[in-house]
Amino acid sequence: MKKTARSRIIGKSRSVRPPIVRSRRTRCLLTHTVLERLMHYYICLSKYDPNIEWISSPHLAVQFRVDDTQVRKDLAVIGVKGRPNAGFRRSQILERIREFLGLGRSLKAVVVGVGRLGGALVAYRDFRELGLEIAGLFDNDPRKIGGSIAGLTILSTDGMKSFIRQRKIRIAILACPVFVAQILAHELVEAGIRAIWNFSPTTLQVPSGVFVRNEHISVGIGEIAYHLLPF
Amino acid sequence: MKKTARSRIIGKSRSVRPPIVRSRRTRCLLTHTVLERLMHYYICLSKYDPNIEWISSPHLAVQFRVDDTQVRKDLAVIGVKGRPNAGFRRSQILERIREFLGLGRSLKAVVVGVGRLGGALVAYRDFRELGLEIAGLFDNDPRKIGGSIAGLTILSTDGMKSFIRQRKIRIAILACPVFVAQILAHELVEAGIRAIWNFSPTTLQVPSGVFVRNEHISVGIGEIAYHLLPF
DNA sequence: GAAAGTTCGTGAAAATATTCTCGAATCTCG
DNA sequence: CGAGATTCGAGAATATTTTCACGAACTTTC
């Protein structure tokens, strides 16, 4: 495809394939792959026995099924220094990842679509540890509105925009049926949402500047089926 | 790290970083990245308006936020031929992906750990369309055992191994708390499970030959937080 | 305190993945 | 039919990611 007018207009400008963004703190760039691995480390290391403090890259390599050089490179990127013959400090790894990714400061989010999946996400414990704070629940099913999950009341999507604007919420977790996803995404963006965590199995079209992370769970089935082909 | 005895023993042998596996049908290799994109295409294209049959790579590129060459390459890998000035046949894309990934034949699975997340997965509609058939639900909480979700009764984990062996089930969806994940994974492998879809936030150590896909949902928070750093 | 054994840190090399370029095929419309 | 617009297909060129290789740092043990 030549760079025709049409192709230049839509998308492409931001968050294309390897979504690279400059960190505020340093000049360093974290690529998508590094980001994913760092989170993987974080999630698992934060659940380690608190007595274990020094961890070597070969140990992490086995644990996470990556190369040990990879681990060292990843940690080097976020400025974690190791000690020869000892490894890295677990607490420092966690701290630096938190800092670098901005997990510390509380991230307010709304959940849009409170079906089974949405409900599970609202109640998911690990989110709070990571700084994600769910501030509002929305659904357009009259039978659900007024109900509550994890201490939060489910509200009508009618008041969603003003709710988000008033509280300056930047993150939306979208767990609604496919056929309303795009419409809701549009509303969310209008209300000032800057990141959509999309659990509905569609692609959303959003203006550049809005970050979308697709969490298409079914993707896993593909990989599993493929790896099971010989059986 | 030199290739010492220790590092050679654990892992490394199969499904390291880019989990490449040879397809039975052709000599072609699908890498992790291609696999993910193909599933992404599949999930979204299967929900398209049935009247739309011809789709061009520039169109798909905008939709999925990838390069149009990428789309063509992906489709070439699975042997989908396009037509100049028209694009590709939607039905053919879907068919070839299904064939190539082995989505057609019904894939039996058990769900282990029926909390909120496990329950949501059991009820998740799209799974069946993709060929994933949930054959059994297991939990070790006596209050849950005997209950039912989506027409399936929750059974005790005591009988899990024989259940899996008898029905020759190959896939397990693990949605249990972290502290029992490794133990259960071990049992599952003993029972003959060949692929574990791990939703618990730990890394599992399994013998080589068993495929693990980690679905650490919280990873998404990291990416979102990072992209929201400037705000 | 020297020797043996780990492990970090890093630059170079290899492997993968993505994008560019452009000729050829196909359709539309006057 | 011929001009113009669109799109495929494929090889070359880039860019990114992963792995290798090895010197230096640190511990432990004799």
PDB file of N, CA and C in Angstrom, chain B residues 13-59:
ATOM      1  N   SER B  13      13.765 -27.141  26.975  1.00  0.00           N
ATOM      2  CA  SER B  13      13.661 -28.099  25.890  1.00  0.00           C
ATOM      3  C   SER B  13      12.496 -27.801  24.960  1.00  0.00           C
ATOM      4  N   ARG B  14      11.377 -27.386  25.509  1.00  0.00           N
ATOM      5  CA  ARG B  14      10.203 -27.135  24.677  1.00  0.00           C
ATOM      6  C   ARG B  14       9.551 -25.821  25.089  1.00  0.00           C
ATOM      7  N   SER B  15       8.792 -25.288  24.186  1.00  0.00           N
ATOM      8  CA  SER B  15       8.039 -24.070  24.458  1.00  0.00           C
ATOM      9  C   SER B  15       8.807 -23.040  25.267  1.00  0.00           C
ATOM     10  N   VAL B  16       9.964 -22.635  24.747  1.00  0.00           N
ATOM     11  CA  VAL B  16      10.740 -21.583  25.397  1.00  0.00           C
ATOM     12  C   VAL B  16      10.102 -20.253  24.998  1.00  0.00           C
ATOM     13  N   ARG B  17      10.896 -19.267  24.511  1.00  0.00           N
ATOM     14  CA  ARG B  17      10.235 -17.990  24.218  1.00  0.00           C
ATOM     15  C   ARG B  17       9.286 -18.029  23.018  1.00  0.00           C
ATOM     16  N   PRO B  18       9.773 -18.147  21.830  1.00  0.00           N
ATOM     17  CA  PRO B  18       8.803 -18.151  20.732  1.00  0.00           C
ATOM     18  C   PRO B  18       8.357 -19.586  20.514  1.00  0.00           C
ATOM     19  N   PRO B  19       7.207 -19.940  21.029  1.00  0.00           N
ATOM     20  CA  PRO B  19       6.794 -21.341  21.015  1.00  0.00           C
ATOM     21  C   PRO B  19       6.412 -21.757  19.598  1.00  0.00           C
ATOM     22  N   ILE B  20       7.356 -22.304  18.913  1.00  0.00           N
ATOM     23  CA  ILE B  20       7.150 -22.698  17.535  1.00  0.00           C
ATOM     24  C   ILE B  20       6.830 -24.184  17.474  1.00  0.00           C
ATOM     25  N   VAL B  21       5.811 -24.504  16.745  1.00  0.00           N
ATOM     26  CA  VAL B  21       5.441 -25.910  16.621  1.00  0.00           C
ATOM     27  C   VAL B  21       5.094 -26.209  15.177  1.00  0.00           C
ATOM     28  N   ARG B  22       5.472 -27.354  14.739  1.00  0.00           N
ATOM     29  CA  ARG B  22       5.240 -27.738  13.358  1.00  0.00           C
ATOM     30  C   ARG B  22       3.806 -28.199  13.176  1.00  0.00           C
ATOM     31  N   SER B  23       3.148 -27.654  12.196  1.00  0.00           N
ATOM     32  CA  SER B  23       1.781 -28.080  11.930  1.00  0.00           C
ATOM     33  C   SER B  23       1.789 -29.421  11.200  1.00  0.00           C
ATOM     34  N   ARG B  24       0.793 -30.231  11.454  1.00  0.00           N
ATOM     35  CA  ARG B  24       0.729 -31.540  10.826  1.00  0.00           C
ATOM     36  C   ARG B  24       0.487 -31.420   9.338  1.00  0.00           C
ATOM     37  N   ARG B  25      -0.448 -30.513   8.994  1.00  0.00           N
ATOM     38  CA  ARG B  25      -0.902 -30.439   7.616  1.00  0.00           C
ATOM     39  C   ARG B  25       0.190 -30.004   6.650  1.00  0.00           C
ATOM     40  N   THR B  26       0.942 -29.006   7.043  1.00  0.00           N
ATOM     41  CA  THR B  26       1.941 -28.477   6.127  1.00  0.00           C
ATOM     42  C   THR B  26       3.281 -28.416   6.828  1.00  0.00           C
ATOM     43  N   ARG B  27       4.288 -27.999   6.082  1.00  0.00           N
ATOM     44  CA  ARG B  27       5.614 -27.889   6.643  1.00  0.00           C
ATOM     45  C   ARG B  27       5.786 -26.542   7.350  1.00  0.00           C
ATOM     46  N   CYS B  28       4.717 -25.739   7.349  1.00  0.00           N
ATOM     47  CA  CYS B  28       4.840 -24.358   7.795  1.00  0.00           C
ATOM     48  C   CYS B  28       4.840 -24.200   9.316  1.00  0.00           C
ATOM     49  N   LEU B  29       5.605 -23.223   9.778  1.00  0.00           N
ATOM     50  CA  LEU B  29       5.688 -22.956  11.204  1.00  0.00           C
ATOM     51  C   LEU B  29       4.908 -21.702  11.557  1.00  0.00           C
ATOM     52  N   LEU B  30       4.123 -21.799  12.549  1.00  0.00           N
ATOM     53  CA  LEU B  30       3.451 -20.596  13.039  1.00  0.00           C
ATOM     54  C   LEU B  30       4.118 -20.135  14.321  1.00  0.00           C
ATOM     55  N   THR B  31       4.605 -18.929  14.306  1.00  0.00           N
ATOM     56  CA  THR B  31       5.223 -18.418  15.526  1.00  0.00           C
ATOM     57  C   THR B  31       4.155 -17.821  16.432  1.00  0.00           C
ATOM     58  N   HIS B  32       4.564 -17.596  17.636  1.00  0.00           N
ATOM     59  CA  HIS B  32       3.678 -17.043  18.648  1.00  0.00           C
ATOM     60  C   HIS B  32       2.964 -15.790  18.163  1.00  0.00           C
ATOM     61  N   THR B  33       3.723 -14.860  17.607  1.00  0.00           N
ATOM     62  CA  THR B  33       3.134 -13.588  17.184  1.00  0.00           C
ATOM     63  C   THR B  33       2.089 -13.778  16.086  1.00  0.00           C
ATOM     64  N   VAL B  34       2.417 -14.617  15.102  1.00  0.00           N
ATOM     65  CA  VAL B  34       1.473 -14.853  14.018  1.00  0.00           C
ATOM     66  C   VAL B  34       0.209 -15.496  14.564  1.00  0.00           C
ATOM     67  N   LEU B  35       0.410 -16.467  15.432  1.00  0.00           N
ATOM     68  CA  LEU B  35      -0.703 -17.170  16.058  1.00  0.00           C
ATOM     69  C   LEU B  35      -1.654 -16.195  16.749  1.00  0.00           C
ATOM     70  N   GLU B  36      -1.080 -15.291  17.498  1.00  0.00           N
ATOM     71  CA  GLU B  36      -1.902 -14.317  18.219  1.00  0.00           C
ATOM     72  C   GLU B  36      -2.682 -13.440  17.252  1.00  0.00           C
ATOM     73  N   ARG B  37      -1.987 -12.990  16.217  1.00  0.00           N
ATOM     74  CA  ARG B  37      -2.688 -12.139  15.257  1.00  0.00           C
ATOM     75  C   ARG B  37      -3.777 -12.904  14.539  1.00  0.00           C
ATOM     76  N   LEU B  38      -3.470 -14.129  14.137  1.00  0.00           N
ATOM     77  CA  LEU B  38      -4.488 -14.919  13.438  1.00  0.00           C
ATOM     78  C   LEU B  38      -5.738 -15.077  14.298  1.00  0.00           C
ATOM     79  N   MET B  39      -5.538 -15.379  15.563  1.00  0.00           N
ATOM     80  CA  MET B  39      -6.702 -15.521  16.439  1.00  0.00           C
ATOM     81  C   MET B  39      -7.464 -14.208  16.563  1.00  0.00           C
ATOM     82  N   HIS B  40      -6.701 -13.143  16.619  1.00  0.00           N
ATOM     83  CA  HIS B  40      -7.317 -11.831  16.687  1.00  0.00           C
ATOM     84  C   HIS B  40      -8.206 -11.619  15.461  1.00  0.00           C
ATOM     85  N   TYR B  41      -7.660 -11.906  14.295  1.00  0.00           N
ATOM     86  CA  TYR B  41      -8.448 -11.791  13.068  1.00  0.00           C
ATOM     87  C   TYR B  41      -9.693 -12.673  13.191  1.00  0.00           C
ATOM     88  N   TYR B  42      -9.455 -13.900  13.592  1.00  0.00           N
ATOM     89  CA  TYR B  42     -10.541 -14.877  13.613  1.00  0.00           C
ATOM     90  C   TYR B  42     -11.700 -14.409  14.495  1.00  0.00           C
ATOM     91  N   ILE B  43     -11.349 -14.056  15.691  1.00  0.00           N
ATOM     92  CA  ILE B  43     -12.374 -13.662  16.664  1.00  0.00           C
ATOM     93  C   ILE B  43     -13.216 -12.522  16.113  1.00  0.00           C
ATOM     94  N   CYS B  44     -12.546 -11.535  15.556  1.00  0.00           N
ATOM     95  CA  CYS B  44     -13.284 -10.359  15.094  1.00  0.00           C
ATOM     96  C   CYS B  44     -14.005 -10.604  13.778  1.00  0.00           C
ATOM     97  N   LEU B  45     -13.349 -11.296  12.860  1.00  0.00           N
ATOM     98  CA  LEU B  45     -13.987 -11.531  11.566  1.00  0.00           C
ATOM     99  C   LEU B  45     -15.204 -12.440  11.697  1.00  0.00           C
ATOM    100  N   SER B  46     -15.175 -13.340  12.662  1.00  0.00           N
ATOM    101  CA  SER B  46     -16.308 -14.257  12.797  1.00  0.00           C
ATOM    102  C   SER B  46     -17.556 -13.517  13.268  1.00  0.00           C
ATOM    103  N   LYS B  47     -17.378 -12.305  13.761  1.00  0.00           N
ATOM    104  CA  LYS B  47     -18.532 -11.543  14.228  1.00  0.00           C
ATOM    105  C   LYS B  47     -18.972 -10.479  13.220  1.00  0.00           C
ATOM    106  N   TYR B  48     -18.357 -10.497  12.062  1.00  0.00           N
ATOM    107  CA  TYR B  48     -18.715  -9.536  11.024  1.00  0.00           C
ATOM    108  C   TYR B  48     -20.114  -9.783  10.493  1.00  0.00           C
ATOM    109  N   ASP B  49     -20.665  -8.774   9.903  1.00  0.00           N
ATOM    110  CA  ASP B  49     -21.905  -8.895   9.135  1.00  0.00           C
ATOM    111  C   ASP B  49     -21.714  -9.989   8.080  1.00  0.00           C
ATOM    112  N   PRO B  50     -22.578 -11.011   8.084  1.00  0.00           N
ATOM    113  CA  PRO B  50     -22.399 -12.134   7.160  1.00  0.00           C
ATOM    114  C   PRO B  50     -22.433 -11.728   5.692  1.00  0.00           C
ATOM    115  N   ASN B  51     -22.987 -10.573   5.406  1.00  0.00           N
ATOM    116  CA  ASN B  51     -23.053 -10.134   4.007  1.00  0.00           C
ATOM    117  C   ASN B  51     -21.704  -9.692   3.458  1.00  0.00           C
ATOM    118  N   ILE B  52     -20.847  -9.291   4.354  1.00  0.00           N
ATOM    119  CA  ILE B  52     -19.532  -8.841   3.897  1.00  0.00           C
ATOM    120  C   ILE B  52     -18.665 -10.054   3.641  1.00  0.00           C
ATOM    121  N   GLU B  53     -18.241 -10.206   2.404  1.00  0.00           N
ATOM    122  CA  GLU B  53     -17.434 -11.371   2.066  1.00  0.00           C
ATOM    123  C   GLU B  53     -16.013 -10.993   1.672  1.00  0.00           C
ATOM    124  N   TRP B  54     -15.875  -9.952   0.861  1.00  0.00           N
ATOM    125  CA  TRP B  54     -14.529  -9.566   0.432  1.00  0.00           C
ATOM    126  C   TRP B  54     -13.972  -8.485   1.335  1.00  0.00           C
ATOM    127  N   ILE B  55     -12.780  -8.721   1.851  1.00  0.00           N
ATOM    128  CA  ILE B  55     -12.141  -7.771   2.749  1.00  0.00           C
ATOM    129  C   ILE B  55     -10.709  -7.556   2.302  1.00  0.00           C
ATOM    130  N   SER B  56     -10.317  -6.306   2.183  1.00  0.00           N
ATOM    131  CA  SER B  56      -8.966  -6.006   1.704  1.00  0.00           C
ATOM    132  C   SER B  56      -7.983  -5.907   2.860  1.00  0.00           C
ATOM    133  N   SER B  57      -6.731  -6.095   2.533  1.00  0.00           N
ATOM    134  CA  SER B  57      -5.723  -6.000   3.590  1.00  0.00           C
ATOM    135  C   SER B  57      -5.603  -4.580   4.149  1.00  0.00           C
ATOM    136  N   PRO B  58      -5.748  -3.534   3.348  1.00  0.00           N
ATOM    137  CA  PRO B  58      -5.718  -2.206   3.972  1.00  0.00           C
ATOM    138  C   PRO B  58      -6.861  -2.024   4.974  1.00  0.00           C
ATOM    139  N   HIS B  59      -8.020  -2.590   4.647  1.00  0.00           N
ATOM    140  CA  HIS B  59      -9.145  -2.500   5.569  1.00  0.00           C
ATOM    141  C   HIS B  59      -8.815  -3.207   6.884  1.00  0.00           C
TER     142      HIS B  59
END
